[in-house]
Amino acid sequence: MKLLRFGEMNAEKPGVLDADGNIRDLSGVVGDIAGDVLSAEGLAKIAALDLNSLPVVDGNPRIGACVGHVGKFICIGLNYSDHAAEAGMQVPEEPVTFFKATSAICGPNDDIEIPRGSVKTDWEVELGVVIGKHTKYVSEEEALDHVAGYCVVNDLSERDFQLHRSGQWVKGKSADTFGPIGPWLVTRDEVEDPQNLSMYLDVNGHRYQDGSTKTMVFGVAQVISHLSQFMSLQPGDVISTGTPPGVGMGQKPETYLKPGDKMELGIEGLGVQKQVTYAAE
């Protein structure tokens, strides 16, 4: 299934995409794409519906983040061997872990705000993993059983804030609109192998990132298992699993986003995001 949320910011309704690409309104069935709805039982309830009996959403509504009420937005850094090489950094022995503020989350096609004082706002297409049930001390062998589904994430970053303003990376990762998620939450059963998905990102029609989850240092199961040794993961938590090479920081010369730039990014089977940047007032 491809689950989504549509409508105005902070007032999104739950929906599901039917076989013809129509959005069907799920608000009469579930309150949101969040919490227990993401459990195996919750997803089975939606899967059992006759989608033709659900109202069709007319027009072209705004698509919101595909998960609501995200508790934790966890990111993995330097998780692609080829990206670590372009950054001139060693492949880590354990997953590099940091958080983005959940206030950074926005819809997949919402405009992206370049923060005040920014000189190095950058892009990163990433595979997002949405947790479906309580996860603590889980083994790698069982880790994927705890996944509700997958989605596209653009892990936007202000590199100067991230690397040169002291403290943790979270400073450069958490500006408003720096976490577009979606368009769909594609349930786990529709993703045969999360370690074999092509991914890309274009800026102004130029392809900068053209990679695959094959080159992850730590695969999805390893990341989930590792994180669960240090914290419990809850339904609706989102893990952004790292980016392939081609980020602005890795260009020669370095290239960063400016107001009016247009991004397009996607992951095989998980949909496409399209965004336009603007300067914060």
PDB file of C-alpha atoms in Angstrom:
ATOM      1  CA  MET A   1       0.000   0.000   0.000  1.00  0.00           C
ATOM      2  CA  LYS A   2       0.914   3.614  -0.503  1.00  0.00           C
ATOM      3  CA  LEU A   3      -0.340   5.620   2.466  1.00  0.00           C
ATOM      4  CA  LEU A   4      -0.285   9.398   2.582  1.00  0.00           C
ATOM      5  CA  ARG A   5      -1.594  12.494   4.311  1.00  0.00           C
ATOM      6  CA  PHE A   6      -3.244  15.329   2.422  1.00  0.00           C
ATOM      7  CA  GLY A   7      -4.550  18.795   3.193  1.00  0.00           C
ATOM      8  CA  GLU A   8      -3.308  21.977   4.820  1.00  0.00           C
ATOM      9  CA  MET A   9      -0.279  21.965   7.114  1.00  0.00           C
ATOM     10  CA  ASN A  10      -1.199  20.687  10.612  1.00  0.00           C
ATOM     11  CA  ALA A  11      -4.666  19.683   9.386  1.00  0.00           C
ATOM     12  CA  GLU A  12      -3.804  16.747   7.147  1.00  0.00           C
ATOM     13  CA  LYS A  13      -6.162  13.823   6.644  1.00  0.00           C
ATOM     14  CA  PRO A  14      -5.111  10.200   6.122  1.00  0.00           C
ATOM     15  CA  GLY A  15      -5.357   8.691   2.665  1.00  0.00           C
ATOM     16  CA  VAL A  16      -4.367   5.765   0.522  1.00  0.00           C
ATOM     17  CA  LEU A  17      -3.458   5.625  -3.154  1.00  0.00           C
ATOM     18  CA  ASP A  18      -5.627   3.296  -5.239  1.00  0.00           C
ATOM     19  CA  ALA A  19      -4.557   1.275  -8.264  1.00  0.00           C
ATOM     20  CA  ASP A  20      -5.486   4.125 -10.617  1.00  0.00           C
ATOM     21  CA  GLY A  21      -3.443   6.707  -8.705  1.00  0.00           C
ATOM     22  CA  ASN A  22      -6.461   8.314  -7.042  1.00  0.00           C
ATOM     23  CA  ILE A  23      -6.257   9.443  -3.429  1.00  0.00           C
ATOM     24  CA  ARG A  24      -8.908   7.740  -1.294  1.00  0.00           C
ATOM     25  CA  ASP A  25      -9.936   9.389   1.962  1.00  0.00           C
ATOM     26  CA  LEU A  26      -9.237   7.183   5.014  1.00  0.00           C
ATOM     27  CA  SER A  27     -10.467   9.662   7.621  1.00  0.00           C
ATOM     28  CA  GLY A  28     -13.633   7.615   8.175  1.00  0.00           C
ATOM     29  CA  VAL A  29     -11.493   4.590   9.037  1.00  0.00           C
ATOM     30  CA  VAL A  30      -8.405   5.892  10.897  1.00  0.00           C
ATOM     31  CA  GLY A  31      -7.549   9.176  12.575  1.00  0.00           C
ATOM     32  CA  ASP A  32      -4.096   9.571  11.037  1.00  0.00           C
ATOM     33  CA  ILE A  33      -1.161   7.687   9.523  1.00  0.00           C
ATOM     34  CA  ALA A  34       0.496   7.492  12.908  1.00  0.00           C
ATOM     35  CA  GLY A  35       0.895   5.423  16.067  1.00  0.00           C
ATOM     36  CA  ASP A  36      -0.956   2.112  16.225  1.00  0.00           C
ATOM     37  CA  VAL A  37      -2.213   2.541  12.654  1.00  0.00           C
ATOM     38  CA  LEU A  38       1.357   1.653  11.639  1.00  0.00           C
ATOM     39  CA  SER A  39       1.279  -1.679  13.476  1.00  0.00           C
ATOM     40  CA  ALA A  40       0.815  -4.943  11.590  1.00  0.00           C
ATOM     41  CA  GLU A  41      -2.784  -5.037  12.804  1.00  0.00           C
ATOM     42  CA  GLY A  42      -3.443  -1.435  11.834  1.00  0.00           C
ATOM     43  CA  LEU A  43      -2.014  -1.877   8.360  1.00  0.00           C
ATOM     44  CA  ALA A  44      -3.919  -5.152   7.892  1.00  0.00           C
ATOM     45  CA  LYS A  45      -7.164  -3.327   8.695  1.00  0.00           C
ATOM     46  CA  ILE A  46      -6.497  -0.826   5.890  1.00  0.00           C
ATOM     47  CA  ALA A  47      -5.341  -3.543   3.490  1.00  0.00           C
ATOM     48  CA  ALA A  48      -8.613  -5.406   3.988  1.00  0.00           C
ATOM     49  CA  LEU A  49     -10.713  -2.416   2.853  1.00  0.00           C
ATOM     50  CA  ASP A  50     -12.440  -2.199  -0.490  1.00  0.00           C
ATOM     51  CA  LEU A  51     -10.746   0.983  -1.682  1.00  0.00           C
ATOM     52  CA  ASN A  52     -13.513   1.577  -4.219  1.00  0.00           C
ATOM     53  CA  SER A  53     -15.882   2.139  -1.306  1.00  0.00           C
ATOM     54  CA  LEU A  54     -13.808   5.037   0.030  1.00  0.00           C
ATOM     55  CA  PRO A  55     -14.380   8.643  -1.092  1.00  0.00           C
ATOM     56  CA  VAL A  56     -12.142   9.901  -3.888  1.00  0.00           C
ATOM     57  CA  VAL A  57     -10.289  13.099  -3.030  1.00  0.00           C
ATOM     58  CA  ASP A  58     -10.988  15.568  -5.821  1.00  0.00           C
ATOM     59  CA  GLY A  59      -8.616  18.148  -7.219  1.00  0.00           C
ATOM     60  CA  ASN A  60      -4.930  18.429  -6.460  1.00  0.00           C
ATOM     61  CA  PRO A  61      -4.572  18.736  -2.691  1.00  0.00           C
ATOM     62  CA  ARG A  62      -1.335  19.513  -0.912  1.00  0.00           C
ATOM     63  CA  ILE A  63       0.462  16.323   0.121  1.00  0.00           C
ATOM     64  CA  GLY A  64       1.757  16.424   3.682  1.00  0.00           C
ATOM     65  CA  ALA A  65       4.470  14.400   5.368  1.00  0.00           C
ATOM     66  CA  CYS A  66       3.439  10.756   5.030  1.00  0.00           C
ATOM     67  CA  VAL A  67       3.689  10.132   8.797  1.00  0.00           C
ATOM     68  CA  GLY A  68       1.995  12.150  11.511  1.00  0.00           C
ATOM     69  CA  HIS A  69       3.018  12.801  15.122  1.00  0.00           C
ATOM     70  CA  VAL A  70       6.628  11.702  14.588  1.00  0.00           C
ATOM     71  CA  GLY A  71       8.237  11.125  17.968  1.00  0.00           C
ATOM     72  CA  LYS A  72      11.864  10.803  16.869  1.00  0.00           C
ATOM     73  CA  PHE A  73      13.533  11.850  13.609  1.00  0.00           C
ATOM     74  CA  ILE A  74      16.823   9.968  13.665  1.00  0.00           C
ATOM     75  CA  CYS A  75      19.496  10.334  10.992  1.00  0.00           C
ATOM     76  CA  ILE A  76      22.531   8.265  10.083  1.00  0.00           C
ATOM     77  CA  GLY A  77      25.588  10.115   8.803  1.00  0.00           C
ATOM     78  CA  LEU A  78      28.356   8.964   6.435  1.00  0.00           C
ATOM     79  CA  ASN A  79      26.450   5.752   5.730  1.00  0.00           C
ATOM     80  CA  TYR A  80      27.415   5.400   2.063  1.00  0.00           C
ATOM     81  CA  SER A  81      30.985   4.396   1.330  1.00  0.00           C
ATOM     82  CA  ASP A  82      31.107   6.534  -1.809  1.00  0.00           C
ATOM     83  CA  HIS A  83      29.691   9.578   0.029  1.00  0.00           C
ATOM     84  CA  ALA A  84      32.243   9.201   2.850  1.00  0.00           C
ATOM     85  CA  ALA A  85      34.965   9.191   0.185  1.00  0.00           C
ATOM     86  CA  GLU A  86      33.689  12.416  -1.429  1.00  0.00           C
ATOM     87  CA  ALA A  87      33.548  14.046   2.018  1.00  0.00           C
ATOM     88  CA  GLY A  88      37.141  12.989   2.691  1.00  0.00           C
ATOM     89  CA  MET A  89      36.090  11.134   5.836  1.00  0.00           C
ATOM     90  CA  GLN A  90      36.748   7.627   7.090  1.00  0.00           C
ATOM     91  CA  VAL A  91      33.952   5.079   6.951  1.00  0.00           C
ATOM     92  CA  PRO A  92      32.766   4.900  10.581  1.00  0.00           C
ATOM     93  CA  GLU A  93      33.077   1.743  12.674  1.00  0.00           C
ATOM     94  CA  GLU A  94      29.547   2.242  14.003  1.00  0.00           C
ATOM     95  CA  PRO A  95      26.617   4.226  12.582  1.00  0.00           C
ATOM     96  CA  VAL A  96      27.043   7.978  13.077  1.00  0.00           C
ATOM     97  CA  THR A  97      23.778   9.014  14.711  1.00  0.00           C
ATOM     98  CA  PHE A  98      22.162  12.435  15.099  1.00  0.00           C
ATOM     99  CA  PHE A  99      18.679  13.887  15.362  1.00  0.00           C
ATOM    100  CA  LYS A 100      16.713  16.392  13.341  1.00  0.00           C
ATOM    101  CA  ALA A 101      14.097  18.435  15.166  1.00  0.00           C
ATOM    102  CA  THR A 102      10.618  17.164  14.313  1.00  0.00           C
ATOM    103  CA  SER A 103       9.645  20.794  13.607  1.00  0.00           C
ATOM    104  CA  ALA A 104      11.757  20.470  10.438  1.00  0.00           C
ATOM    105  CA  ILE A 105       9.254  18.000   8.972  1.00  0.00           C
ATOM    106  CA  CYS A 106       7.175  19.182   6.021  1.00  0.00           C
ATOM    107  CA  GLY A 107       5.429  17.850   2.952  1.00  0.00           C
ATOM    108  CA  PRO A 108       7.367  16.425   0.010  1.00  0.00           C
ATOM    109  CA  ASN A 109       6.523  19.304  -2.323  1.00  0.00           C
ATOM    110  CA  ASP A 110       6.483  22.186   0.147  1.00  0.00           C
ATOM    111  CA  ASP A 111       8.795  25.132  -0.499  1.00  0.00           C
ATOM    112  CA  ILE A 112      12.142  24.960   1.308  1.00  0.00           C
ATOM    113  CA  GLU A 113      13.247  27.907   3.431  1.00  0.00           C
ATOM    114  CA  ILE A 114      16.929  28.840   3.324  1.00  0.00           C
ATOM    115  CA  PRO A 115      17.619  30.013   6.892  1.00  0.00           C
ATOM    116  CA  ARG A 116      18.799  33.479   7.891  1.00  0.00           C
ATOM    117  CA  GLY A 117      22.583  33.664   7.734  1.00  0.00           C
ATOM    118  CA  SER A 118      22.883  30.532   5.619  1.00  0.00           C
ATOM    119  CA  VAL A 119      25.819  30.282   3.243  1.00  0.00           C
ATOM    120  CA  LYS A 120      25.873  26.505   2.673  1.00  0.00           C
ATOM    121  CA  THR A 121      22.376  25.003   2.437  1.00  0.00           C
ATOM    122  CA  ASP A 122      22.763  21.532   0.915  1.00  0.00           C
ATOM    123  CA  TRP A 123      20.628  18.611  -0.284  1.00  0.00           C
ATOM    124  CA  GLU A 124      20.653  14.885   0.545  1.00  0.00           C
ATOM    125  CA  VAL A 125      18.270  12.286  -0.895  1.00  0.00           C
ATOM    126  CA  GLU A 126      17.823   9.499   1.657  1.00  0.00           C
ATOM    127  CA  LEU A 127      15.831   6.336   2.273  1.00  0.00           C
ATOM    128  CA  GLY A 128      13.460   6.876   5.179  1.00  0.00           C
ATOM    129  CA  VAL A 129      12.421   3.972   7.402  1.00  0.00           C
ATOM    130  CA  VAL A 130       9.218   4.232   9.436  1.00  0.00           C
ATOM    131  CA  ILE A 131       8.994   2.084  12.559  1.00  0.00           C
ATOM    132  CA  GLY A 132       5.766   0.134  13.063  1.00  0.00           C
ATOM    133  CA  LYS A 133       6.041  -1.316  16.562  1.00  0.00           C
ATOM    134  CA  HIS A 134       7.911  -0.951  19.845  1.00  0.00           C
ATOM    135  CA  THR A 135      11.527  -1.873  19.176  1.00  0.00           C
ATOM    136  CA  LYS A 136      14.104  -2.494  21.895  1.00  0.00           C
ATOM    137  CA  TYR A 137      17.208  -4.694  21.835  1.00  0.00           C
ATOM    138  CA  VAL A 138      16.129  -6.210  18.533  1.00  0.00           C
ATOM    139  CA  SER A 139      18.441  -8.480  16.536  1.00  0.00           C
ATOM    140  CA  GLU A 140      19.429  -7.768  12.941  1.00  0.00           C
ATOM    141  CA  GLU A 141      17.550 -10.907  11.922  1.00  0.00           C
ATOM    142  CA  GLU A 142      14.284  -9.581  13.369  1.00  0.00           C
ATOM    143  CA  ALA A 143      14.795  -5.872  12.732  1.00  0.00           C
ATOM    144  CA  LEU A 144      12.893  -5.582   9.452  1.00  0.00           C
ATOM    145  CA  ASP A 145       9.813  -7.114  11.111  1.00  0.00           C
ATOM    146  CA  HIS A 146       9.605  -3.837  13.050  1.00  0.00           C
ATOM    147  CA  VAL A 147       9.346  -1.689   9.904  1.00  0.00           C
ATOM    148  CA  ALA A 148       5.966  -0.305   8.840  1.00  0.00           C
ATOM    149  CA  GLY A 149       7.282   1.013   5.543  1.00  0.00           C
ATOM    150  CA  TYR A 150       9.674   3.205   3.612  1.00  0.00           C
ATOM    151  CA  CYS A 151       9.646   6.713   2.159  1.00  0.00           C
ATOM    152  CA  VAL A 152      11.756   9.405   0.507  1.00  0.00           C
ATOM    153  CA  VAL A 153      13.498  11.944   2.760  1.00  0.00           C
ATOM    154  CA  ASN A 154      15.429  15.062   1.770  1.00  0.00           C
ATOM    155  CA  ASP A 155      17.850  15.551   4.667  1.00  0.00           C
ATOM    156  CA  LEU A 156      18.530  19.224   4.023  1.00  0.00           C
ATOM    157  CA  SER A 157      21.579  20.581   5.794  1.00  0.00           C
ATOM    158  CA  GLU A 158      23.248  23.929   6.430  1.00  0.00           C
ATOM    159  CA  ARG A 159      26.879  22.860   6.325  1.00  0.00           C
ATOM    160  CA  ASP A 160      28.327  25.971   7.971  1.00  0.00           C
ATOM    161  CA  PHE A 161      25.906  25.616  10.904  1.00  0.00           C
ATOM    162  CA  GLN A 162      26.533  21.861  10.992  1.00  0.00           C
ATOM    163  CA  LEU A 163      30.326  21.791  10.883  1.00  0.00           C
ATOM    164  CA  HIS A 164      31.622  25.176  11.992  1.00  0.00           C
ATOM    165  CA  ARG A 165      29.242  26.512  14.632  1.00  0.00           C
ATOM    166  CA  SER A 166      30.312  24.166  17.448  1.00  0.00           C
ATOM    167  CA  GLY A 167      28.282  21.491  19.180  1.00  0.00           C
ATOM    168  CA  GLN A 168      26.244  18.802  17.494  1.00  0.00           C
ATOM    169  CA  TRP A 169      25.203  18.441  13.857  1.00  0.00           C
ATOM    170  CA  VAL A 170      21.587  19.100  14.858  1.00  0.00           C
ATOM    171  CA  LYS A 171      22.213  22.867  14.459  1.00  0.00           C
ATOM    172  CA  GLY A 172      22.661  22.473  10.723  1.00  0.00           C
ATOM    173  CA  LYS A 173      19.925  19.893  10.263  1.00  0.00           C
ATOM    174  CA  SER A 174      16.847  21.290  11.979  1.00  0.00           C
ATOM    175  CA  ALA A 175      15.740  24.501  10.285  1.00  0.00           C
ATOM    176  CA  ASP A 176      12.056  24.713   9.425  1.00  0.00           C
ATOM    177  CA  THR A 177      11.292  22.763   6.197  1.00  0.00           C
ATOM    178  CA  PHE A 178      14.601  20.843   6.373  1.00  0.00           C
ATOM    179  CA  GLY A 179      12.771  17.487   6.607  1.00  0.00           C
ATOM    180  CA  PRO A 180      10.458  16.795   3.644  1.00  0.00           C
ATOM    181  CA  ILE A 181       9.018  13.269   4.025  1.00  0.00           C
ATOM    182  CA  GLY A 182       6.981  11.383   1.438  1.00  0.00           C
ATOM    183  CA  PRO A 183       5.002  11.536  -0.786  1.00  0.00           C
ATOM    184  CA  TRP A 184       3.972   8.045   0.249  1.00  0.00           C
ATOM    185  CA  LEU A 185       4.637   5.642   3.071  1.00  0.00           C
ATOM    186  CA  VAL A 186       5.125   2.474   1.026  1.00  0.00           C
ATOM    187  CA  THR A 187       4.402  -0.515   3.249  1.00  0.00           C
ATOM    188  CA  ARG A 188       7.141  -3.049   3.841  1.00  0.00           C
ATOM    189  CA  ASP A 189       5.474  -5.789   1.781  1.00  0.00           C
ATOM    190  CA  GLU A 190       5.895  -3.694  -1.389  1.00  0.00           C
ATOM    191  CA  VAL A 191       9.664  -3.209  -0.956  1.00  0.00           C
ATOM    192  CA  GLU A 192      11.337  -6.485  -1.804  1.00  0.00           C
ATOM    193  CA  ASP A 193      14.850  -5.387  -0.833  1.00  0.00           C
ATOM    194  CA  PRO A 194      15.564  -2.026   0.823  1.00  0.00           C
ATOM    195  CA  GLN A 195      19.240  -2.551  -0.030  1.00  0.00           C
ATOM    196  CA  ASN A 196      18.639  -2.498  -3.781  1.00  0.00           C
ATOM    197  CA  LEU A 197      16.861   0.775  -4.527  1.00  0.00           C
ATOM    198  CA  SER A 198      18.090   3.368  -7.013  1.00  0.00           C
ATOM    199  CA  MET A 199      17.876   7.008  -5.944  1.00  0.00           C
ATOM    200  CA  TYR A 200      18.547  10.408  -7.475  1.00  0.00           C
ATOM    201  CA  LEU A 201      18.423  14.149  -6.869  1.00  0.00           C
ATOM    202  CA  ASP A 202      18.414  16.978  -9.435  1.00  0.00           C
ATOM    203  CA  VAL A 203      18.863  20.711  -8.874  1.00  0.00           C
ATOM    204  CA  ASN A 204      17.615  22.975 -11.658  1.00  0.00           C
ATOM    205  CA  GLY A 205      17.518  19.989 -14.002  1.00  0.00           C
ATOM    206  CA  HIS A 206      21.121  18.915 -13.330  1.00  0.00           C
ATOM    207  CA  ARG A 207      21.570  15.469 -11.807  1.00  0.00           C
ATOM    208  CA  TYR A 208      23.860  15.692  -8.787  1.00  0.00           C
ATOM    209  CA  GLN A 209      23.013  12.455  -6.972  1.00  0.00           C
ATOM    210  CA  ASP A 210      22.605   9.147  -8.799  1.00  0.00           C
ATOM    211  CA  GLY A 211      23.120   6.294  -6.387  1.00  0.00           C
ATOM    212  CA  SER A 212      21.760   3.145  -4.827  1.00  0.00           C
ATOM    213  CA  THR A 213      21.092   1.817  -1.363  1.00  0.00           C
ATOM    214  CA  LYS A 214      23.462  -1.013  -2.341  1.00  0.00           C
ATOM    215  CA  THR A 215      26.396   1.140  -1.200  1.00  0.00           C
ATOM    216  CA  MET A 216      25.146   1.645   2.358  1.00  0.00           C
ATOM    217  CA  VAL A 217      27.819   0.846   4.926  1.00  0.00           C
ATOM    218  CA  PHE A 218      25.232  -0.217   7.482  1.00  0.00           C
ATOM    219  CA  GLY A 219      22.033  -1.655   6.026  1.00  0.00           C
ATOM    220  CA  VAL A 220      18.541  -0.941   7.308  1.00  0.00           C
ATOM    221  CA  ALA A 221      18.455  -4.017   9.565  1.00  0.00           C
ATOM    222  CA  GLN A 222      21.851  -3.159  11.049  1.00  0.00           C
ATOM    223  CA  VAL A 223      20.817   0.437  11.705  1.00  0.00           C
ATOM    224  CA  ILE A 224      17.558  -0.514  13.441  1.00  0.00           C
ATOM    225  CA  SER A 225      19.270  -3.148  15.573  1.00  0.00           C
ATOM    226  CA  HIS A 226      22.074  -0.762  16.499  1.00  0.00           C
ATOM    227  CA  LEU A 227      19.759   2.089  17.477  1.00  0.00           C
ATOM    228  CA  SER A 228      17.590  -0.233  19.554  1.00  0.00           C
ATOM    229  CA  GLN A 229      20.548  -1.000  21.816  1.00  0.00           C
ATOM    230  CA  PHE A 230      20.590   2.641  22.959  1.00  0.00           C
ATOM    231  CA  MET A 231      16.939   3.714  22.842  1.00  0.00           C
ATOM    232  CA  SER A 232      13.555   2.184  22.237  1.00  0.00           C
ATOM    233  CA  LEU A 233      11.984   2.972  18.894  1.00  0.00           C
ATOM    234  CA  GLN A 234       8.256   3.657  18.719  1.00  0.00           C
ATOM    235  CA  PRO A 235       5.599   3.443  15.982  1.00  0.00           C
ATOM    236  CA  GLY A 236       5.964   6.475  13.736  1.00  0.00           C
ATOM    237  CA  ASP A 237       9.617   7.128  14.496  1.00  0.00           C
ATOM    238  CA  VAL A 238      11.469   7.951  11.277  1.00  0.00           C
ATOM    239  CA  ILE A 239      15.045   6.916  10.519  1.00  0.00           C
ATOM    240  CA  SER A 240      16.809   8.662   7.633  1.00  0.00           C
ATOM    241  CA  THR A 241      19.549   6.276   6.586  1.00  0.00           C
ATOM    242  CA  GLY A 242      22.183   8.406   4.866  1.00  0.00           C
ATOM    243  CA  THR A 243      22.893   9.749   1.399  1.00  0.00           C
ATOM    244  CA  PRO A 244      24.901   8.670  -1.662  1.00  0.00           C
ATOM    245  CA  PRO A 245      27.550  10.940  -3.217  1.00  0.00           C
ATOM    246  CA  GLY A 246      26.720  14.101  -5.112  1.00  0.00           C
ATOM    247  CA  VAL A 247      25.863  16.536  -2.330  1.00  0.00           C
ATOM    248  CA  GLY A 248      26.729  20.209  -2.824  1.00  0.00           C
ATOM    249  CA  MET A 249      29.567  20.050  -0.313  1.00  0.00           C
ATOM    250  CA  GLY A 250      31.244  17.403  -2.472  1.00  0.00           C
ATOM    251  CA  GLN A 251      31.242  19.431  -5.690  1.00  0.00           C
ATOM    252  CA  LYS A 252      34.353  21.148  -7.033  1.00  0.00           C
ATOM    253  CA  PRO A 253      33.782  23.999  -6.450  1.00  0.00           C
ATOM    254  CA  GLU A 254      31.274  23.494  -3.640  1.00  0.00           C
ATOM    255  CA  THR A 255      27.738  24.269  -4.788  1.00  0.00           C
ATOM    256  CA  TYR A 256      24.862  25.236  -2.510  1.00  0.00           C
ATOM    257  CA  LEU A 257      21.199  26.083  -2.801  1.00  0.00           C
ATOM    258  CA  LYS A 258      20.091  29.652  -3.458  1.00  0.00           C
ATOM    259  CA  PRO A 259      16.589  31.173  -3.505  1.00  0.00           C
ATOM    260  CA  GLY A 260      14.554  30.059  -6.494  1.00  0.00           C
ATOM    261  CA  ASP A 261      16.380  26.763  -7.028  1.00  0.00           C
ATOM    262  CA  LYS A 262      14.264  23.760  -7.953  1.00  0.00           C
ATOM    263  CA  MET A 263      14.933  20.302  -6.602  1.00  0.00           C
ATOM    264  CA  GLU A 264      13.555  16.976  -7.740  1.00  0.00           C
ATOM    265  CA  LEU A 265      14.424  13.753  -5.936  1.00  0.00           C
ATOM    266  CA  GLY A 266      13.145  10.224  -5.820  1.00  0.00           C
ATOM    267  CA  ILE A 267      13.750   6.624  -4.830  1.00  0.00           C
ATOM    268  CA  GLU A 268      12.754   3.591  -6.864  1.00  0.00           C
ATOM    269  CA  GLY A 269       9.177   2.596  -5.998  1.00  0.00           C
ATOM    270  CA  LEU A 270       8.803   5.252  -3.294  1.00  0.00           C
ATOM    271  CA  GLY A 271       7.798   8.319  -5.303  1.00  0.00           C
ATOM    272  CA  VAL A 272       9.186  11.736  -6.140  1.00  0.00           C
ATOM    273  CA  GLN A 273       9.551  15.050  -4.281  1.00  0.00           C
ATOM    274  CA  LYS A 274       9.679  18.482  -5.951  1.00  0.00           C
ATOM    275  CA  GLN A 275      10.693  21.609  -4.043  1.00  0.00           C
ATOM    276  CA  VAL A 276      11.502  25.270  -4.651  1.00  0.00           C
ATOM    277  CA  THR A 277      13.749  27.219  -2.289  1.00  0.00           C
ATOM    278  CA  TYR A 278      13.167  30.708  -0.865  1.00  0.00           C
ATOM    279  CA  ALA A 279      15.035  32.956   1.559  1.00  0.00           C
ATOM    280  CA  ALA A 280      13.864  33.316   5.149  1.00  0.00           C
ATOM    281  CA  GLU A 281      12.635  36.811   5.975  1.00  0.00           C
TER     282      GLU A 281
END
